[in-house]
Each structure stands twice: as structure tokens, then as C-alpha cells.
PDB file of C-alpha atoms in Angstrom:
ATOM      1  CA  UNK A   1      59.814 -24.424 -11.842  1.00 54.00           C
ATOM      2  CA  UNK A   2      61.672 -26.997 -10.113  1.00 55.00           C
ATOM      3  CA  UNK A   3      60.444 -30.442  -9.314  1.00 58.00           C
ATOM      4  CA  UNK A   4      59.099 -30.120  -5.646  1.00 57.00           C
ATOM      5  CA  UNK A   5      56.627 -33.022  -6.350  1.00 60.00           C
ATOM      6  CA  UNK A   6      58.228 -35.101  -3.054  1.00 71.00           C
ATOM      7  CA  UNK A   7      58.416 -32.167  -1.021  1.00 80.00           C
ATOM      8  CA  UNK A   8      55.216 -31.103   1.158  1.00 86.00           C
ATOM      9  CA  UNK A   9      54.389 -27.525   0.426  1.00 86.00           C
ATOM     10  CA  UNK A  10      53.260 -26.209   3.291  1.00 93.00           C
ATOM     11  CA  UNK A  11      51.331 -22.450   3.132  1.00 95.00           C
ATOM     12  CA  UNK A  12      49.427 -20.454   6.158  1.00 96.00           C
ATOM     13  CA  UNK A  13      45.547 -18.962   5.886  1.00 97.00           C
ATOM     14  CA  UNK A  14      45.209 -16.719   9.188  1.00 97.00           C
ATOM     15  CA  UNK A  15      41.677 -15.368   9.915  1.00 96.00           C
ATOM     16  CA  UNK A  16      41.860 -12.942  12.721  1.00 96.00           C
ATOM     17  CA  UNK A  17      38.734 -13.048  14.986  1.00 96.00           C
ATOM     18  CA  UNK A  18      37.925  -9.577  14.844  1.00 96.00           C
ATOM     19  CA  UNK A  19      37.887  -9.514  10.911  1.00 96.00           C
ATOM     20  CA  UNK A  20      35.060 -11.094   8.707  1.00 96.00           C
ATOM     21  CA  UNK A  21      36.716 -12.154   5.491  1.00 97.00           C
ATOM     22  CA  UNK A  22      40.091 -10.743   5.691  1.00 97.00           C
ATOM     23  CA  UNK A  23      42.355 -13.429   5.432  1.00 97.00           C
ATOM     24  CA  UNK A  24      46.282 -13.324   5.950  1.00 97.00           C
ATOM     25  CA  UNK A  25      48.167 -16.000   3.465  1.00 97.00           C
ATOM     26  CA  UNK A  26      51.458 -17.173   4.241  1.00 97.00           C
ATOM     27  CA  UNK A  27      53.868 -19.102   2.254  1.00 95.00           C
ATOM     28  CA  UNK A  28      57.551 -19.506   2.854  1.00 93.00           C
ATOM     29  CA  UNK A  29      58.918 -15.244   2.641  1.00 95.00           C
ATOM     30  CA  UNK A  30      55.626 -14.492   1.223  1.00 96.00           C
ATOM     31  CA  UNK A  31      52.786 -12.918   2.413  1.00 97.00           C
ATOM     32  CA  UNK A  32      49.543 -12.072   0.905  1.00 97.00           C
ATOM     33  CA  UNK A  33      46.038 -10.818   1.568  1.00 97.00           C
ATOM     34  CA  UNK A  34      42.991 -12.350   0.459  1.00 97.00           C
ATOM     35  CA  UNK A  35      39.081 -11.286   1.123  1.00 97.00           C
ATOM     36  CA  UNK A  36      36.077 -11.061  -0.535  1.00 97.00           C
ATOM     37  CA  UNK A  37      34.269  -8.348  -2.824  1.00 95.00           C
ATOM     38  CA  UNK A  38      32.472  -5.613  -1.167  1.00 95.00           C
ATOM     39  CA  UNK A  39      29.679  -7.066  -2.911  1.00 95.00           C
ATOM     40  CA  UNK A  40      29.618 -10.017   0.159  1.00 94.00           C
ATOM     41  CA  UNK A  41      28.198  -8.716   3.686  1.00 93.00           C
ATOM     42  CA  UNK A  42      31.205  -8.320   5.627  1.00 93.00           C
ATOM     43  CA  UNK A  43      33.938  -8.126   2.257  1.00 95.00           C
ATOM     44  CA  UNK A  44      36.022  -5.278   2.706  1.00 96.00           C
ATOM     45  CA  UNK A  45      38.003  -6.007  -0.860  1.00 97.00           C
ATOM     46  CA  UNK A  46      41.576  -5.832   0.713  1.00 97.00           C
ATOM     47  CA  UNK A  47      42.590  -8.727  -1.958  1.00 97.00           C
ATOM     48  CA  UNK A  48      41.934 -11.283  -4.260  1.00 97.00           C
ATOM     49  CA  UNK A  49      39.035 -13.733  -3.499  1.00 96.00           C
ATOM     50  CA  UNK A  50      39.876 -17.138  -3.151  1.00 96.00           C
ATOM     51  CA  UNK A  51      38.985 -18.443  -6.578  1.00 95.00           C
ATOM     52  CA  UNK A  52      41.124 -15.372  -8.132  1.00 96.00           C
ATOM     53  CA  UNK A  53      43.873 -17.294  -6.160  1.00 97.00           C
ATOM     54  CA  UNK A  54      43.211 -20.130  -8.168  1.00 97.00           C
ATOM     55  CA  UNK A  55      43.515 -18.911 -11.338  1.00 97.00           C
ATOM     56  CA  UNK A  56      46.431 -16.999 -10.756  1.00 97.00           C
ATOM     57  CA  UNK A  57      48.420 -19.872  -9.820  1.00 97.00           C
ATOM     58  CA  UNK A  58      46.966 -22.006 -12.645  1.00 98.00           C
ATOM     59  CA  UNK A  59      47.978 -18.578 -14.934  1.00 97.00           C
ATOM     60  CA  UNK A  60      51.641 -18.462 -13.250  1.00 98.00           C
ATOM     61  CA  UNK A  61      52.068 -21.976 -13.558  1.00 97.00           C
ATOM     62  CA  UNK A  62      51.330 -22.005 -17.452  1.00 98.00           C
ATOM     63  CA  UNK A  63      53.142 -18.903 -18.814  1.00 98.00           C
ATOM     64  CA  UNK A  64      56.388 -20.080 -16.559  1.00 98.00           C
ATOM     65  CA  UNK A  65      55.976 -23.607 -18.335  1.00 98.00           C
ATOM     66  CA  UNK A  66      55.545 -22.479 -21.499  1.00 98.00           C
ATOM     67  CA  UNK A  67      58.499 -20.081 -21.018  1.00 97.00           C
ATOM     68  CA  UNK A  68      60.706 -23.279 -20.032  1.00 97.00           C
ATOM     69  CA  UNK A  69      59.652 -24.586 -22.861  1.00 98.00           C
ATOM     70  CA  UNK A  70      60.543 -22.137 -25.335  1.00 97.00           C
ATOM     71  CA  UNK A  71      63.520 -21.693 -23.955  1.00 96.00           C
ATOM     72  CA  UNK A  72      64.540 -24.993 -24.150  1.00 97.00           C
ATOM     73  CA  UNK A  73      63.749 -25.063 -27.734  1.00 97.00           C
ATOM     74  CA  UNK A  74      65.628 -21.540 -28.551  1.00 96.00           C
ATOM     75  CA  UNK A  75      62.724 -19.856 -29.448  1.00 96.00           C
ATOM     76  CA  UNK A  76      62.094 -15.941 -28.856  1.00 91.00           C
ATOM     77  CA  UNK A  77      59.246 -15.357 -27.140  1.00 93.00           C
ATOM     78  CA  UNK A  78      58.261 -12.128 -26.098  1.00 95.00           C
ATOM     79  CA  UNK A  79      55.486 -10.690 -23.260  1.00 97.00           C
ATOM     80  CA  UNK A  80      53.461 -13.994 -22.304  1.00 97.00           C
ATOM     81  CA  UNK A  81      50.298 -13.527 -21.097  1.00 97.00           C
ATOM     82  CA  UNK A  82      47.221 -15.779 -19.299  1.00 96.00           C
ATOM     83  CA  UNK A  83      43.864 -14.233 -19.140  1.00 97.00           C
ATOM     84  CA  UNK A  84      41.383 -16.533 -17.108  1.00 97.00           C
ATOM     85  CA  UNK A  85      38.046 -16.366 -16.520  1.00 96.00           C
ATOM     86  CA  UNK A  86      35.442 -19.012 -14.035  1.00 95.00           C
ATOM     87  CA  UNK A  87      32.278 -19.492 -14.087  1.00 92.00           C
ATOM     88  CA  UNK A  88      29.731 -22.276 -13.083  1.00 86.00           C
ATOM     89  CA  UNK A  89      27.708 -23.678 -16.111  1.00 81.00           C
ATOM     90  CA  UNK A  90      25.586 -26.351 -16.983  1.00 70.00           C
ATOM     91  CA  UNK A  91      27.347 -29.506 -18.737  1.00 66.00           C
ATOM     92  CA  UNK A  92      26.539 -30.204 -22.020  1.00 64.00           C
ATOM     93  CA  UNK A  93      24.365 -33.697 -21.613  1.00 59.00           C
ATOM     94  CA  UNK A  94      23.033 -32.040 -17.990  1.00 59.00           C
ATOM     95  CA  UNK A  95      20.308 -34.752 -17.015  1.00 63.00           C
ATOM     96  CA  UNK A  96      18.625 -32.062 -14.285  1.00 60.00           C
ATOM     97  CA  UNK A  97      19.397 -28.884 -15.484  1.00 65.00           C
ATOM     98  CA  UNK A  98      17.112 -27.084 -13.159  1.00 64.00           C
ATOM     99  CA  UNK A  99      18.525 -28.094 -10.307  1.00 65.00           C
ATOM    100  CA  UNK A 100      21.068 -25.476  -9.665  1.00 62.00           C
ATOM    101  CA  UNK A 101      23.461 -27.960  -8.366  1.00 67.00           C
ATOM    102  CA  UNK A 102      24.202 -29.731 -11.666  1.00 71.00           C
ATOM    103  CA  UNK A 103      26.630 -26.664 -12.494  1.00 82.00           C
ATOM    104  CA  UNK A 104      29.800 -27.206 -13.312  1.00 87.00           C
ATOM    105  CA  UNK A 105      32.766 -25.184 -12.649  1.00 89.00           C
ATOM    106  CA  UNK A 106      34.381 -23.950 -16.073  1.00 92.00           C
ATOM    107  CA  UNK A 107      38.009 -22.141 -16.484  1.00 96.00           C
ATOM    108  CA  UNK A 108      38.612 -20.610 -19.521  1.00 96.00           C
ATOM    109  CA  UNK A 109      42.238 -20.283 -20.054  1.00 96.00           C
ATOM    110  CA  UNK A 110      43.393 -17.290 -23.065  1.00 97.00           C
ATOM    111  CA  UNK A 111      47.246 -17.550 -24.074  1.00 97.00           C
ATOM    112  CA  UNK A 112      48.344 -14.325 -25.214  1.00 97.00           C
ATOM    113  CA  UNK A 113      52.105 -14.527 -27.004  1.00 95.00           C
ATOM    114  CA  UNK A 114      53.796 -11.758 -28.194  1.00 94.00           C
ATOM    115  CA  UNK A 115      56.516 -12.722 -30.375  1.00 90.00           C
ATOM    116  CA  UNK A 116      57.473 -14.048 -34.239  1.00 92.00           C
ATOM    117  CA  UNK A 117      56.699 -17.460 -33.603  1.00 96.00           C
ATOM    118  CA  UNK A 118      55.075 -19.945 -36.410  1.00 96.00           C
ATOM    119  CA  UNK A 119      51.412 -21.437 -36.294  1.00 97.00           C
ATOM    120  CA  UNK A 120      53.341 -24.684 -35.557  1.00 97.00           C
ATOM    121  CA  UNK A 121      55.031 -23.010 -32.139  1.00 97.00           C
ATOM    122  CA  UNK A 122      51.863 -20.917 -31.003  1.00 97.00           C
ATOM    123  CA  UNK A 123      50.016 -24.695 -31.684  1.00 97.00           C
ATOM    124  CA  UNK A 124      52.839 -26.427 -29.878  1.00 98.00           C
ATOM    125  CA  UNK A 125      52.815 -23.916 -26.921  1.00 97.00           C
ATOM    126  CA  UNK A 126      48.988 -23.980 -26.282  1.00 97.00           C
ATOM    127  CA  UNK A 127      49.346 -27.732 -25.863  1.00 97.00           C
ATOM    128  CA  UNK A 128      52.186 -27.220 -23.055  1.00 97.00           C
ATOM    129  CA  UNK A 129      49.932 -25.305 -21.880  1.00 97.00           C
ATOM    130  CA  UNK A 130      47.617 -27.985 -21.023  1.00 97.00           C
ATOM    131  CA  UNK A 131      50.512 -29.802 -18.964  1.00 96.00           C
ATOM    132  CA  UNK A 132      51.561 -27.245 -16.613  1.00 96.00           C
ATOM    133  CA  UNK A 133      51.434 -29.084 -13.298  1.00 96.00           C
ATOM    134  CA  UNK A 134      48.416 -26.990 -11.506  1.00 97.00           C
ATOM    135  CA  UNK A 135      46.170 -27.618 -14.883  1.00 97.00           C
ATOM    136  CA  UNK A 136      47.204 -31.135 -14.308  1.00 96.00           C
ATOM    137  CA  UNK A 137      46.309 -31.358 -10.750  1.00 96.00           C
ATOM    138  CA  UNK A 138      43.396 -29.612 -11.280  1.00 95.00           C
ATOM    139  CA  UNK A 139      42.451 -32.335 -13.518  1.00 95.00           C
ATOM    140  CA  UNK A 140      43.820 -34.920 -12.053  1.00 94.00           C
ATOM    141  CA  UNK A 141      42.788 -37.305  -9.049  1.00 94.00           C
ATOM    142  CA  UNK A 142      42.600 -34.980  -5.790  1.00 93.00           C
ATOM    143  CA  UNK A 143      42.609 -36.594  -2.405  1.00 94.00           C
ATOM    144  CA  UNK A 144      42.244 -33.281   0.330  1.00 93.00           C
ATOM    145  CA  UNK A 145      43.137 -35.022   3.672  1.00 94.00           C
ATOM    146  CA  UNK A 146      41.387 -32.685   6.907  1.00 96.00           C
ATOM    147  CA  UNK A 147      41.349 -32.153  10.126  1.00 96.00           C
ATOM    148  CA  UNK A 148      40.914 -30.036  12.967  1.00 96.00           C
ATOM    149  CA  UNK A 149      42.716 -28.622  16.317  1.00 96.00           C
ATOM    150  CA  UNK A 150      41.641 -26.559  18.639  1.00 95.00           C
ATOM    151  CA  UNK A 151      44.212 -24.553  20.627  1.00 91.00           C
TER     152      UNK A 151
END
């Protein structure tokens, strides 16, 4: 992953007006489809929800870090795998926990490695995990700047 942290990534969401949830995404090349389950009124489950979309980039973003990183080091690593999981939970010291909003959202992150690595590595590894750059913006200080025009 190069260093693009001075360069404005810029991606497209395009709702057509005679869909419901159907969303086209566009970034750079790249086109995708996003929607919601069948589940929703309206979801026709043409593609990943939005929150899948999170944690596939926070998934992509970790097992290509901690590839760099083994790399770098000379180590072989074999298939690397994320398996995430979300979910909204109450916080451990939760002062109103029967008010529905005082759920949190959790991410569960699994590292799966296939290779002959040591405990040392796999311990090393799951702590570069942490510092992929999505997990750290994720954690990190987020100002979301918005506004609207109408054409």
C-alpha cells in the first residue's frame, strides 16, 4: 500500500431514482454494487451492505499490511486470511443499559495465517495488525466534512 495520506481519495455512490437501495460505487477503474439484504423492504441483495464495505476494507487493509510486513522481514507466509464480524453491544461500565442507544459498535477482527511461522511472528503479526491504516482511522480522530448540491 503506498502512502496516499496527502492525496484526496475521491470515490462515487450513485443511487438511481428508480431503484430503492441499489447503489452504484465508483472508485478510480473500479466499480462496485452495493444494496441491502432482502431482509430490508425494498433490498434486492445485488451486493454487499454498506457495513460489509467496511469491514472488507478494514480486512484488505490488514492482511496487505501484514503481508508488507512479512515480507520485509523474509518471512514465509502462506494464505492470509481476515474474518470479521460487527455487531452493536452494550459497553462494559454502560450507565443506561436499557436505553437502546447506549450500544456500541464492536468489530471483531480473526487473523487466520497459514504458514511455519513462530509464536513470536504470529504475536508480532497480530500487533501489525492493529496498525493497518483503516484500523487506525477507524480509531482515530474523524472529522466527516458535508454538504449538499442540488443539480
Amino acid at each position: 500500500m503506498a502512502d496516499e495520506s496527502n492525496k484526496k481519495k475521491i470515490v462515487h455512490a450513485h443511487l438511481p431514482e428508480d431503484e430503492q437501495f441499489t447503489t452504484t460505487l465508483t472508485a478510480g477503474n473500479h466499480e462496485l454494487l452495493a444494496d441491502e439484504p432482502t431482509s430490508v423492504d425494498g433490498g434486492k441483495d445485488k451486493g454487499p451492505d454498506p457495513y460489509d464495505y467496511l469491514l472488507m476494507s478494514l480486512g484488505t487493509c490488514t492482511v496487505m499490511t501484514v503481508k508488507m510486513y512479512a515480507n520485509r522481514k523474509g518471512w514465509e507466509l502462506g494464505n492470509t486470511y481476515m474474518e470479521l464480524r460487527h455487531n452493536k453491544q452494550h459497553d462494559v461500565d454502560c450507565e443506561n443499559c436499557d436505553d437502546p442507544k447506549s450500544k456500541i459498535d464492536v468489530i471483531e477482527k480473526e487473523l487466520i495465517i497459514e504458514g511455519n511461522l513462530s509464536d513470536e511472528q504470529l504475536d508480532k503479526l497480530l500487533d501489525i495488525s492493529k496498525k493497518c491504516p483503516v484500523h487506525r482511522t477507524l480509531l482515530g480522530d474523524i472529522k466527516i466534512e458535508s454538504s449538499i448540491t442540488q443539480q
